CSV table of C-alpha atoms and ligand atoms in Angstrom, one decimal:
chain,number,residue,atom,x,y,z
A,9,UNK,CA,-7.7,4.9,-3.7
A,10,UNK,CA,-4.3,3.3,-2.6
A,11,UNK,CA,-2.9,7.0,-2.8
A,12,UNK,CA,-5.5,8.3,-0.6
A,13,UNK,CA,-4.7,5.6,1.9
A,14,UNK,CA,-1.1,6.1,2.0
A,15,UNK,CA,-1.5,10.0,2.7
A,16,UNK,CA,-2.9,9.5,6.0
A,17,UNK,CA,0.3,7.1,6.9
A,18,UNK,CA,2.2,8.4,10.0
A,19,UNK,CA,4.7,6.0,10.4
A,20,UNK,CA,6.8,8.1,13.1
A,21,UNK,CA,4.1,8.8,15.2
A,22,UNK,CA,3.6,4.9,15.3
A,23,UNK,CA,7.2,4.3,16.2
A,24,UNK,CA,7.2,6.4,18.9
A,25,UNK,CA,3.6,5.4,20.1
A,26,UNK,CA,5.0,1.7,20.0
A,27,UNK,CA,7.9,3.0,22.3
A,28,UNK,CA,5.4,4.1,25.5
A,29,UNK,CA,3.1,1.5,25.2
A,30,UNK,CA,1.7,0.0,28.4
A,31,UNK,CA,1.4,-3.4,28.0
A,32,UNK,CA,4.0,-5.8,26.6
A,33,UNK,CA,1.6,-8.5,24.7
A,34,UNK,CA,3.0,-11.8,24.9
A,35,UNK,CA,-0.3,-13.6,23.3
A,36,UNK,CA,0.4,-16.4,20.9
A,37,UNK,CA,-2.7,-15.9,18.8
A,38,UNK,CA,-4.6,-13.6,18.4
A,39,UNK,CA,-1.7,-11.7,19.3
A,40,UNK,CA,0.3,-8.0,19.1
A,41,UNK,CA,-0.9,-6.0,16.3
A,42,UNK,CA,1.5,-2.6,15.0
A,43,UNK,CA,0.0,0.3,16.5
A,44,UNK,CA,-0.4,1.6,12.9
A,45,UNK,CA,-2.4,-1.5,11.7
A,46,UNK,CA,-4.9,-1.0,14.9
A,47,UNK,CA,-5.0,2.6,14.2
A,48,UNK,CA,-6.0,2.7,10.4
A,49,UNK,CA,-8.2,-0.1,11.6
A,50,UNK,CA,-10.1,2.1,14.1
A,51,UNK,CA,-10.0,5.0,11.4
A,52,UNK,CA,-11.9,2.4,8.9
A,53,UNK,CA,-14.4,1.2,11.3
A,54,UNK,CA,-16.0,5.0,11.4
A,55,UNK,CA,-15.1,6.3,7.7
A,56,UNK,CA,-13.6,3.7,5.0
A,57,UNK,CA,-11.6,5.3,2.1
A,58,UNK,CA,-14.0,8.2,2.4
A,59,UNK,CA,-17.1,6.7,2.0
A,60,UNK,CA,-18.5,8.0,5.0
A,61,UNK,CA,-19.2,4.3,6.0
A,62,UNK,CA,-17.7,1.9,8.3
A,63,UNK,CA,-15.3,-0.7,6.1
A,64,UNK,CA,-17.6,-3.3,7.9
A,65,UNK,CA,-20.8,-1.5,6.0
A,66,UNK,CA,-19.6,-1.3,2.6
A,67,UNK,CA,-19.9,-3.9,-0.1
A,68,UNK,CA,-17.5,-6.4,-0.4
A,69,UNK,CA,-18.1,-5.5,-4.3
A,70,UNK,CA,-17.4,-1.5,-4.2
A,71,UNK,CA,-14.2,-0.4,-6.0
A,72,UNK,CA,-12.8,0.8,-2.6
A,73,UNK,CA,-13.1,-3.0,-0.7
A,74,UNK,CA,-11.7,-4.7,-4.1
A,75,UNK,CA,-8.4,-2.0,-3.9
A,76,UNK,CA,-8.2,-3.6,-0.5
A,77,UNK,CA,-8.2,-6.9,-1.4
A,78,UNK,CA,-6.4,-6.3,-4.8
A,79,UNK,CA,-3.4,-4.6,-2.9
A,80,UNK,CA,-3.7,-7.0,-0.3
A,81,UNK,CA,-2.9,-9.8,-2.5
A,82,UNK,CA,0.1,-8.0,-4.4
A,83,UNK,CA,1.8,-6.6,-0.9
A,84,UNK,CA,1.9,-10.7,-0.4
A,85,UNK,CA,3.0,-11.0,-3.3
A,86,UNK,CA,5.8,-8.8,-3.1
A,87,UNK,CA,6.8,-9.2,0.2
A,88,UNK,CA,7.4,-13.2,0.2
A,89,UNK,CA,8.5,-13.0,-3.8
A,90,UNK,CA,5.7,-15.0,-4.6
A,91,UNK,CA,6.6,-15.9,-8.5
A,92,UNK,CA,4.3,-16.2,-11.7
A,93,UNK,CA,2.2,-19.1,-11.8
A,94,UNK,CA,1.3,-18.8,-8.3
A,95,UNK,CA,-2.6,-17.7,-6.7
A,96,UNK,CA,-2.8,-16.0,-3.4
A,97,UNK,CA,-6.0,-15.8,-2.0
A,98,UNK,CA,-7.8,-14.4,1.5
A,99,UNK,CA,-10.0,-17.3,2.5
A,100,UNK,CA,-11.9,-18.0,5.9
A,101,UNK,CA,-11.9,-21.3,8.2
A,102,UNK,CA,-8.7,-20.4,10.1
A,103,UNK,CA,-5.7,-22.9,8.7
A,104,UNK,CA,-7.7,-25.8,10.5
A,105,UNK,CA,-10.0,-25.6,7.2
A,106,UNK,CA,-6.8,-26.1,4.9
A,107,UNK,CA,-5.9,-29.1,6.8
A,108,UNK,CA,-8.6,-30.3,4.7
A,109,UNK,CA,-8.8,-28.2,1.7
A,110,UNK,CA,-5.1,-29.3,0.9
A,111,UNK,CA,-5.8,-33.1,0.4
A,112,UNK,CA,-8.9,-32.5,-1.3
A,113,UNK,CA,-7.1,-30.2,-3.8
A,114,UNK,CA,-3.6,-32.1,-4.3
A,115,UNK,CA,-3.6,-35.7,-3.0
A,116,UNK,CA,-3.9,-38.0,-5.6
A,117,UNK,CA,-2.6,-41.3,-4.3
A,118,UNK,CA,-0.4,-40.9,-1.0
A,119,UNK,CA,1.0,-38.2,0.8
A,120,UNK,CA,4.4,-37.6,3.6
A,121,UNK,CA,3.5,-35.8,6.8
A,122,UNK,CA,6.3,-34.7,9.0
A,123,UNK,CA,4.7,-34.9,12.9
A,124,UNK,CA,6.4,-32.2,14.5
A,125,UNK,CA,2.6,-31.1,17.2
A,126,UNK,CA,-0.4,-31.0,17.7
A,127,UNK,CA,-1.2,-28.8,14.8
A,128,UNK,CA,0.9,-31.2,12.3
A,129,UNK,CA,-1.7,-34.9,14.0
A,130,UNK,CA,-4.6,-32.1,12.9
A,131,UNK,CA,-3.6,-31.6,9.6
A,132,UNK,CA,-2.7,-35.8,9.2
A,133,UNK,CA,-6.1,-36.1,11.0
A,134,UNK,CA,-7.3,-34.9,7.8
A,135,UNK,CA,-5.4,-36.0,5.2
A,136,UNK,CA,-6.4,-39.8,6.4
A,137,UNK,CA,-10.1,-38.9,4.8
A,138,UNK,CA,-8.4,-39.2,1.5
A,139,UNK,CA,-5.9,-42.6,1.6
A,140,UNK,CA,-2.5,-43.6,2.5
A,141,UNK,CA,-0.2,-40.6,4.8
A,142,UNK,CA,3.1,-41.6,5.7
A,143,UNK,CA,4.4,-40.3,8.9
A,144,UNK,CA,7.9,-39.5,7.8
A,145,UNK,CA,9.0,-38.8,11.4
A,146,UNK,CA,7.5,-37.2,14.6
A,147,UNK,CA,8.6,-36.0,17.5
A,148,UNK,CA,5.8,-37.0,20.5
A,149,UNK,CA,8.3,-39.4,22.4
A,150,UNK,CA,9.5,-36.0,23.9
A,151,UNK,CA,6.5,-33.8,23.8
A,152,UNK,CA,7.5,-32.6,20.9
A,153,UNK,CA,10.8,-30.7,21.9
A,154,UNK,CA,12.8,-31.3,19.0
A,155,UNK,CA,12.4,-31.1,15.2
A,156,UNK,CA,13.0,-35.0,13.7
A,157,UNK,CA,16.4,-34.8,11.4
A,158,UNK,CA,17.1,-37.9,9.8
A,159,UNK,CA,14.6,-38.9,8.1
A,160,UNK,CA,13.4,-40.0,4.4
A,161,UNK,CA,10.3,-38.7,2.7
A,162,UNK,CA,9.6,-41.6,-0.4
A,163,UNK,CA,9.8,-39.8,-3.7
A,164,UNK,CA,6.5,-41.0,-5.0
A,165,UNK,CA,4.4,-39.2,-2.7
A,166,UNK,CA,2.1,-36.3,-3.7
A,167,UNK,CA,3.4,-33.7,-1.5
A,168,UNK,CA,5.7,-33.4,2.2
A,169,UNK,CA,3.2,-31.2,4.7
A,170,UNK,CA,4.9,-29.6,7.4
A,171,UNK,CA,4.4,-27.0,9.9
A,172,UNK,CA,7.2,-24.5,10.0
A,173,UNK,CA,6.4,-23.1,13.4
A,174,UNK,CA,5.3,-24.9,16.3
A,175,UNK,CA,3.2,-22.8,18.3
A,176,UNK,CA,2.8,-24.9,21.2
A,177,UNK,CA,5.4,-26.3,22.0
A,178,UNK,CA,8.0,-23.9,20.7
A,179,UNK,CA,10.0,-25.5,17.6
A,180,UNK,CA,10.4,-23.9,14.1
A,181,UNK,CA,12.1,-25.2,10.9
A,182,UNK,CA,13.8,-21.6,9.9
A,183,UNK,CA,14.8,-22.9,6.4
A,184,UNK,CA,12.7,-24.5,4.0
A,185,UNK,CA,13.2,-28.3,3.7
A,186,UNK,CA,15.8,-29.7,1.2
A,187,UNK,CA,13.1,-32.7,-0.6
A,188,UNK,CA,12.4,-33.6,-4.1
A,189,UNK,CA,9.2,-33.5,-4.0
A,190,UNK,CA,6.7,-30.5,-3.6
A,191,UNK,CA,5.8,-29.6,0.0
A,192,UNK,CA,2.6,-28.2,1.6
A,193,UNK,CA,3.7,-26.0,4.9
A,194,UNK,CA,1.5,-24.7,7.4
A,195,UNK,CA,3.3,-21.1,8.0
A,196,UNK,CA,-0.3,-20.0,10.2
A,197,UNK,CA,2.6,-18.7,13.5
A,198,UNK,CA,5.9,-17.8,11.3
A,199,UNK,CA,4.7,-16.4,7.5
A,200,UNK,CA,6.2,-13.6,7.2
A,201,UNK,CA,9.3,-13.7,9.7
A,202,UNK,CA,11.7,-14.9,7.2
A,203,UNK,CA,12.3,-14.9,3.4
A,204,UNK,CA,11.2,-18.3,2.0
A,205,UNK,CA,11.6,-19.7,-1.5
A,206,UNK,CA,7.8,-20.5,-2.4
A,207,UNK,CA,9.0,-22.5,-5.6
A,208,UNK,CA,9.3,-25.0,-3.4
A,209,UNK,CA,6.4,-24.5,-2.7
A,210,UNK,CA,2.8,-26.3,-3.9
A,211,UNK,CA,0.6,-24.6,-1.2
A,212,UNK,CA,1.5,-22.7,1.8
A,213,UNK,CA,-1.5,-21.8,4.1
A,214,UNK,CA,-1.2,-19.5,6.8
A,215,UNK,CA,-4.3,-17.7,9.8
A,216,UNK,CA,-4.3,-14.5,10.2
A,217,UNK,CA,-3.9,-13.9,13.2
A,218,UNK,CA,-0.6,-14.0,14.4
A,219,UNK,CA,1.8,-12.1,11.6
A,220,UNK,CA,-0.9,-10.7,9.5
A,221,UNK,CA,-3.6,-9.0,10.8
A,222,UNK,CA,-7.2,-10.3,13.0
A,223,UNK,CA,-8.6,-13.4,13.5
A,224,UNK,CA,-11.2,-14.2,10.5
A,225,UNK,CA,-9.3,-14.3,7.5
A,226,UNK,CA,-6.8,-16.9,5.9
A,227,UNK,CA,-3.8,-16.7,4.0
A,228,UNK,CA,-3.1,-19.3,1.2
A,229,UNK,CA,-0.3,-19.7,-1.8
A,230,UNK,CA,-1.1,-22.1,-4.1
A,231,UNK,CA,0.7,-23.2,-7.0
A,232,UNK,CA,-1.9,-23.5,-10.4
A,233,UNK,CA,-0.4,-26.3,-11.9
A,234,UNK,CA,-0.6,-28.8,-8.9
A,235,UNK,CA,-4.5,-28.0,-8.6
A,236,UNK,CA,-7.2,-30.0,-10.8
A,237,UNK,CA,-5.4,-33.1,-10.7
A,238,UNK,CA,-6.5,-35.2,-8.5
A,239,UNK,CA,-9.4,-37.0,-10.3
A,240,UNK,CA,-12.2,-36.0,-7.9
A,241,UNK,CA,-15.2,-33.7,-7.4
A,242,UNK,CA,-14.4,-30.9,-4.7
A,243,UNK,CA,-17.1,-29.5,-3.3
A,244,UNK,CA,-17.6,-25.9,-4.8
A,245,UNK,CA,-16.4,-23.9,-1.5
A,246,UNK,CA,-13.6,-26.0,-1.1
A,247,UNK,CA,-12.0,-26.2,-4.2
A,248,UNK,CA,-8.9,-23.4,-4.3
A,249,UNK,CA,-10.1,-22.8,-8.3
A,250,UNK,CA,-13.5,-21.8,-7.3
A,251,UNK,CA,-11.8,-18.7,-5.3
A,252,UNK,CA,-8.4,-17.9,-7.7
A,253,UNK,CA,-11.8,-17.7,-10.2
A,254,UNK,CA,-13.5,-15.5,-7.8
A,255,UNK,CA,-10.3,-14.0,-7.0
A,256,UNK,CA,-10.6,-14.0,-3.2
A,257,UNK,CA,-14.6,-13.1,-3.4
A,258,UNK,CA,-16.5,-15.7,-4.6
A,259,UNK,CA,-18.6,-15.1,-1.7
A,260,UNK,CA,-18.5,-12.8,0.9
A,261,UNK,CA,-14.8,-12.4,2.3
A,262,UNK,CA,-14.0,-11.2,5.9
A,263,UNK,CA,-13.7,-7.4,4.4
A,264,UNK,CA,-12.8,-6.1,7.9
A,265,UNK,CA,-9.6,-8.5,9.3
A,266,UNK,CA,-8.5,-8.3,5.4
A,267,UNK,CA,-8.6,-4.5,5.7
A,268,UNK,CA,-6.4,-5.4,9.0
A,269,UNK,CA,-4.0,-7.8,6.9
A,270,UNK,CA,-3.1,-5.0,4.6
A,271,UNK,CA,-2.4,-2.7,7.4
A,272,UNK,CA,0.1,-4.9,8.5
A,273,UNK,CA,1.5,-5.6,5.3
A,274,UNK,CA,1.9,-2.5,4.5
A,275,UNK,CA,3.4,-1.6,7.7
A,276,UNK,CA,6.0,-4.6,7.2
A,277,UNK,CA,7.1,-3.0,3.9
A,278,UNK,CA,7.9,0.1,5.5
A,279,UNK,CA,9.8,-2.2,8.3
A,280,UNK,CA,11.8,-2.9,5.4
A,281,UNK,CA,10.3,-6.7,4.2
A,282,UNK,CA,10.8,-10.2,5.2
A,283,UNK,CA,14.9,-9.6,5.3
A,284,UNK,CA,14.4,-6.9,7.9
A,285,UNK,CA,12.5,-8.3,9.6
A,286,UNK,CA,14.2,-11.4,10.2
A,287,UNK,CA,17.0,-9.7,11.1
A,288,UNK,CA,14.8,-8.0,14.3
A,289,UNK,CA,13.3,-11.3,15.1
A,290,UNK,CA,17.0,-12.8,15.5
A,291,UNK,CA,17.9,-10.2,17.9
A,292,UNK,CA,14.6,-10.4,19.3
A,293,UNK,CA,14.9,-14.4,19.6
A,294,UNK,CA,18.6,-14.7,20.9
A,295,UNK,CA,18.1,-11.7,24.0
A,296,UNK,CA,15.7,-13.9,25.5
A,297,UNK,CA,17.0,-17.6,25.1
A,298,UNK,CA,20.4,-16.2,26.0
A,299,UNK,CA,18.9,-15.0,29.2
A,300,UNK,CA,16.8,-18.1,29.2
A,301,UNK,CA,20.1,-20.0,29.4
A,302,UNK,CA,21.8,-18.0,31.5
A,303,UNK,CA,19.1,-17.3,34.2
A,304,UNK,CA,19.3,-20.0,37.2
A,305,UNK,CA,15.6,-20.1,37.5
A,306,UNK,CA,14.1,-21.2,33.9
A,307,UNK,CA,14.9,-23.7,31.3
A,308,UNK,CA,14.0,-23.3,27.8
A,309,UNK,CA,11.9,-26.5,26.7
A,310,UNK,CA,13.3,-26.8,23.6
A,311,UNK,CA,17.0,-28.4,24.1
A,312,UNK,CA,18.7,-27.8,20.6
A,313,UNK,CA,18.9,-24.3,20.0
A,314,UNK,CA,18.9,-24.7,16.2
A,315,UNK,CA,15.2,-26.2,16.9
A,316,UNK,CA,14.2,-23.1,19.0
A,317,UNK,CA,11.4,-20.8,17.3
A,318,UNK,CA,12.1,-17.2,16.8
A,319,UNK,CA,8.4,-16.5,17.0
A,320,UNK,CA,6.7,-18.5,20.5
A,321,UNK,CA,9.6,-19.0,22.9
A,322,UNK,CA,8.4,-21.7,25.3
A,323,UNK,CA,9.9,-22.4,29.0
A,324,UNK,CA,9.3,-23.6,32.6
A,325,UNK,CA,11.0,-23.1,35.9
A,326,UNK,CA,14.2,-24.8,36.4
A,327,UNK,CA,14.6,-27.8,38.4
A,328,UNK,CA,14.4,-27.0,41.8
A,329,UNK,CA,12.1,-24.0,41.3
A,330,UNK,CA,8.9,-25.3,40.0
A,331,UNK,CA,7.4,-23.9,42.7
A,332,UNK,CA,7.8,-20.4,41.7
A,333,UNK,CA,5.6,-20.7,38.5
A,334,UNK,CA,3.0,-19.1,40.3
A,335,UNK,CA,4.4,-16.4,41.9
A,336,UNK,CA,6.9,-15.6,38.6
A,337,UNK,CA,3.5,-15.3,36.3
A,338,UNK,CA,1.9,-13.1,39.2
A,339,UNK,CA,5.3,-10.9,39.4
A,340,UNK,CA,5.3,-10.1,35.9
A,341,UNK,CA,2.0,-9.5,35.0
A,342,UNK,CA,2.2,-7.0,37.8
A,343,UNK,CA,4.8,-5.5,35.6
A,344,UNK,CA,2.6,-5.3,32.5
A,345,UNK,CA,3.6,-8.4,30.8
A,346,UNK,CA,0.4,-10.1,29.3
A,347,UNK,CA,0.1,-13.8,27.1
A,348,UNK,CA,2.8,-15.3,29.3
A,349,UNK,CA,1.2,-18.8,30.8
A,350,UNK,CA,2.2,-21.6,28.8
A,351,UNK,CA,0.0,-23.6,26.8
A,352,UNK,CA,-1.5,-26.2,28.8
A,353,UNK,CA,0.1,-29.4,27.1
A,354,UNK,CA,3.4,-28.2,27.9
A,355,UNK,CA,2.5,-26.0,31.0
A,356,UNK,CA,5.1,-23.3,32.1
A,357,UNK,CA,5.4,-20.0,29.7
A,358,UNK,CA,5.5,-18.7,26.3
A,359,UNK,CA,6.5,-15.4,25.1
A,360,UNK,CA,5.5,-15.2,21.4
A,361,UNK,CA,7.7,-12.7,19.7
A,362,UNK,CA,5.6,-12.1,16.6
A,363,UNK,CA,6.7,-9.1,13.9
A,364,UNK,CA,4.5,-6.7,15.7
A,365,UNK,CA,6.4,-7.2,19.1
A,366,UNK,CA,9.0,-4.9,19.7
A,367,UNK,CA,12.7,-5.2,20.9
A,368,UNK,CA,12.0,-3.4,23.9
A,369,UNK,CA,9.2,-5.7,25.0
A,370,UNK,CA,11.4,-8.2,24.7
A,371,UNK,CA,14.1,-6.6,26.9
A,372,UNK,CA,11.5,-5.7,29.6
A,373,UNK,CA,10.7,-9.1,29.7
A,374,UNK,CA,14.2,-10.5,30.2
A,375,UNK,CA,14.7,-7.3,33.0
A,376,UNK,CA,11.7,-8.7,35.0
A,377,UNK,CA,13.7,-12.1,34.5
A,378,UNK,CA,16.6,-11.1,36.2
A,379,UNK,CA,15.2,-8.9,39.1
A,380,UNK,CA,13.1,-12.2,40.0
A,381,UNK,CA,16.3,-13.6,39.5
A,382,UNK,CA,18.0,-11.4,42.1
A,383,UNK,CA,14.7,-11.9,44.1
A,384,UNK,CA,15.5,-15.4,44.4
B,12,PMP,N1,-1.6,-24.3,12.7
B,12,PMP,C1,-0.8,-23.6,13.6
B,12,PMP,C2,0.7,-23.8,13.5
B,12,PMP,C3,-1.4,-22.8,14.6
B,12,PMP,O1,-0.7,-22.2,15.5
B,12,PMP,C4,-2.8,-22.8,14.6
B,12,PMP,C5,-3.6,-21.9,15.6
B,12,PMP,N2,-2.9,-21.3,16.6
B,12,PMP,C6,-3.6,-23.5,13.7
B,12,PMP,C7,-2.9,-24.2,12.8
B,12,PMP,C8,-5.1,-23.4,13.7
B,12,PMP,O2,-5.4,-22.2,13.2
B,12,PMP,P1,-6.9,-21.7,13.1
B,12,PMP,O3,-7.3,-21.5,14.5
B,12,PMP,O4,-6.8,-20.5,12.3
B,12,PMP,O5,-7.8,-22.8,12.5
């Protein structure tokens, strides 16, 4: 089954269809998909593995969907290093649900959140149900432009939560946190960009749909020693040991965007992994902030450029030219560039440069920049 999948991989052909593509999708989530993962996709949707049946009309129990899922959770695996001990599982609820399933499952008696959006006051939102959260820092006296530094997470707390990548407003902690005690990270817009050292690790939770694959599926790490500890009943669905028993299918799973997720993950194998990866996403990253900083009509939003995300690049017209927001966002969508307006509690733009997004949309984008520049 996993041979028969990888015969029909045209990997070249992808490359090259990446290459012409019209549109340069700047969309922070759902977002850019490889052209390989939308084409085996599309291939499913008519005739899965052979079956002559859509993947979307097969039984989640067949031997050909549980190879999906089965490979799906090993290319994870493999990918992020993801060492013994350790459950990955394909759940649905979008990360918004593990804001909750986390506390249920591993707080115990009080937990560190680090503030860093309006993602991270979600998941505290949540957390509160169960007793005491520390805020160990946050950043909302400046919109949230800056990742807190100095600051001390108590060593008798159950876990740190963070979010590693910002989405909205732009900020990502590249490097995993140097704490004693276990920490919980919310990777849903940069999982997969970078190596990380999951040992550190007691649950990382991540949606779909920016690095992985559609909208509809879930991505979580969990370490089995931290689980059944915390005293209480969880109800069945929520509990993480009701589906590392069920191994991803306890009940029905979204068969079609985890059909997608493998795609992808295959796809980022052949890319070369998490290292490669990385290395594309720097490149990616620095071309447009060092236009950013250089270009007399925009400012980055984030100040510190050690703060700046690799993966949703958020900025706003320089002072002086607010007035050309408009016109800048009309100009390059005339140009193909789509996903550009800025979220709307920080206004301005965003270019998320997820895996999927190539170099050269990246480059087009920044060439639009400087001929409104010249414009100007
Ligand atoms: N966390 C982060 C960092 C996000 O970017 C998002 C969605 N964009 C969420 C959580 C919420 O994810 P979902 O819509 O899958 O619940």
């Amino acid at each position: 089954m996993v041979q028969r999948t990888e015969k029909s991989c045209n990997f070249a052909a992808d490359f090259t269809k990446i290459i012409i593509m019209k549109k340069h999708n700047f969309y922070a989530g759902p977002s850019i998909l490889p052209e390989y993962t939308k084409q085996k996709v599309a291939e499913a949707v008519l005739d899965f593995a052979g079956t002559g049946l859509s993947v979307m009309e097969v039984s989640h129990r067949g031997k050909e969907f549980v190879a999906v899922m089965d490979e799906a959770i090993a290319l994870v695996k493999e990918l992020l290093r993801v060492p013994d001990g350790y459950s990955v599982l394909f759940l649905q609820g979008g990360a918004s649900l593990q804001f909750l399933m986390a506390p249920y499952n591993l707080f115990r008696t009080k937990v560190a959140y680090l503030n860093t959006g309006s993602w991270a006051s979600k998941a505290m939102k949540e957390a509160k149900f169960f007793g005491e959260v520390i805020e160990v820092a946050s950043s909302k006296d400046r919109n949230y432009n800056y990742l807190p530094k100095d600051y001390a997470v108590p060593t008798d707390v159950d876990y740190l939560h963070i979010t590693t990548n910002n989405t909205i407003f732009g900020t990502e902690l590249k490097s995993d946190p140097q704490v004693s005690v276990p920490i919980v990270a919310d990777m849903s817009s940069d999982i997969l960009s970078r190596p990380v050292d999951v040992k550190k690790y007691d649950l990382i939770y991540a949606g779909a749909q920016k690095n992985l694959g559609p909208s509809g599926a879930t991505v979580v790490i969990v370490r089995d020693e931290a689980l059944g500890k915390t005293g209480r009943q969880i109800p069945t669905m929520l509990d993480y040991q009701t589906h590392i028993k069920g191994e991803s299918m306890f009940n029905t799973p979204a068969t079609l965007p985890v059909f997608g997720c493998l795609q992808t993950l295959k796809w980022l194998k052949e890319q070369g992994g998490v290292e490669a990866i990385e290395k594309v996403n720097i490149t990616k990253a620095d071309t447009l902030y060092g236009e950013l900083d250089r270009n007399k009509l925009f400012t980055p939003t984030v100040p510190a450029a050690e703060d700046r995300s690799r993966m949703n690049v958020t900025f706003v017209m320089a002072p002086g030219y607010e007035a050309l927001e408009k016109e800048f966002l009309d100009f390059a969508t005339a140009q193909g560039m789509v996903g550009l307006k800025g979220h709307r509690s920080v206004g301005g733009f965003r270019a998320s440069l997820y895996n999927a997004l190539p170099l050269q949309s990246v480059e087009a984008l920044v060439s639009v920049m400087r001929e409104f520049e010249s414009k100007h």
